[in-house]
Coordinates of C-alpha atoms in Angstrom, one line a residue:
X1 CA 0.0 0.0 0.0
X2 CA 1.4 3.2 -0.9
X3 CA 0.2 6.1 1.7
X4 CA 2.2 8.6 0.5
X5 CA 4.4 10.2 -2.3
X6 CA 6.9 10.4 -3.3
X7 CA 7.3 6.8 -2.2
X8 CA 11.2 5.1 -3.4
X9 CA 10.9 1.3 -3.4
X10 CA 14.6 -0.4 -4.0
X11 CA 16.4 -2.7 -1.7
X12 CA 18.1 0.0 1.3
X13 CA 16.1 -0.5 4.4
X14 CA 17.7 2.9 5.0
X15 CA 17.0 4.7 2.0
X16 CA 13.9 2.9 0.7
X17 CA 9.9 3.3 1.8
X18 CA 9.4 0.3 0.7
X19 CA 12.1 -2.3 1.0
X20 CA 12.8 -5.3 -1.7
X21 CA 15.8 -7.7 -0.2
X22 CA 16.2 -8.7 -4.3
X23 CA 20.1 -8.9 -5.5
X24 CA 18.3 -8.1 -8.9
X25 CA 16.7 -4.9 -7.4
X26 CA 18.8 -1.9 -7.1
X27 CA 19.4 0.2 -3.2
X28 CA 17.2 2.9 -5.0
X29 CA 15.0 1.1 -8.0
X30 CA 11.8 2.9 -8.5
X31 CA 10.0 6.9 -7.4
X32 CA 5.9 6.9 -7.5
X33 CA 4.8 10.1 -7.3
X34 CA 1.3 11.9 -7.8
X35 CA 1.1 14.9 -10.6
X36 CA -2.5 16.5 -11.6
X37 CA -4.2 12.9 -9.8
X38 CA -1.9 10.9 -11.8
X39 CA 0.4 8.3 -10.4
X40 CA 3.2 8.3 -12.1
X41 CA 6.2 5.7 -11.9
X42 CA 10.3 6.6 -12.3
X43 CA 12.5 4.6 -12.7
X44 CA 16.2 5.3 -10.6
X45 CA 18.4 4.6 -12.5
X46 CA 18.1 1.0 -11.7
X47 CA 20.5 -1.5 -12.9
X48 CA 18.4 -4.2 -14.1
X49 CA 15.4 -2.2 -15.0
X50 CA 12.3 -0.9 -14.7
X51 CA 9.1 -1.8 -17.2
X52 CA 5.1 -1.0 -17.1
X53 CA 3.3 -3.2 -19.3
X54 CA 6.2 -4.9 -21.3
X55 CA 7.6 -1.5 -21.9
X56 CA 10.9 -0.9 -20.8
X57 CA 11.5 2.6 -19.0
X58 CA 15.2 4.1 -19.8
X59 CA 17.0 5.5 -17.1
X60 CA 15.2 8.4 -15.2
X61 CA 11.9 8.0 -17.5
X62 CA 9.1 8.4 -16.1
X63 CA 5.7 6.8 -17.5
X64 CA 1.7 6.8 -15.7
X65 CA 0.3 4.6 -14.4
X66 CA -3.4 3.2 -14.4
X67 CA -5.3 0.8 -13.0
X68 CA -3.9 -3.0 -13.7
X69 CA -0.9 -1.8 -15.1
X70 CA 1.5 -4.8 -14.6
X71 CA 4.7 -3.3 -13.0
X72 CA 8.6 -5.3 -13.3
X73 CA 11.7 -3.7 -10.5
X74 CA 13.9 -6.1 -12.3
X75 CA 12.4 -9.4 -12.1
X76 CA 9.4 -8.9 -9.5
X77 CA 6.1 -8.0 -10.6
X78 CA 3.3 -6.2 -9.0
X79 CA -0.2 -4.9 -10.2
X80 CA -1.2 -1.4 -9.6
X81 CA -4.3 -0.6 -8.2
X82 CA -6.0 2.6 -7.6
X83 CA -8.3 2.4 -4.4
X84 CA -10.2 6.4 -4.2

């Protein structure tokens, strides 16, 4: 559940809100932030990648997100979901 944004997700307890203990995911993967009542996804630079739908993001791109968008941090998946 994401309560607040920005929200990081990536592997650093430290660093991270959300924390993924994946050697595929990077200390600082992925930013979700909110624009105009849009999530919108970033990816950090991350080493091994970042992709909404099949579509891989470059580094720094940053893409929207809707409802059952399927979301890779390397090679874990998630579903986004909008709850209003």
């Amino acid at each position: 559940v994401i309560e607040y944004v920005p929200f990081i997700i990536g592997k650093s307890a430290d660093m991270a809100d959300a924390c993924l203990e994946r050697k595929t995911v990077s200390r600082l993967h992925a930013r979700i932030d909110q624009k105009e009542g849009v999530y919108i996804l970033t990816d950090l630079n991350s080493t091994n990648g970042t992709s909404v739908n099949g579509y891989p993001l470059q580094a720094n791109e940053t893409v929207s997100l809707g409802n059952g968008d399927s979301i890779y941090l390397a090679d874990v998946g998630y579903k986004f979901w909008e709850h209003r």
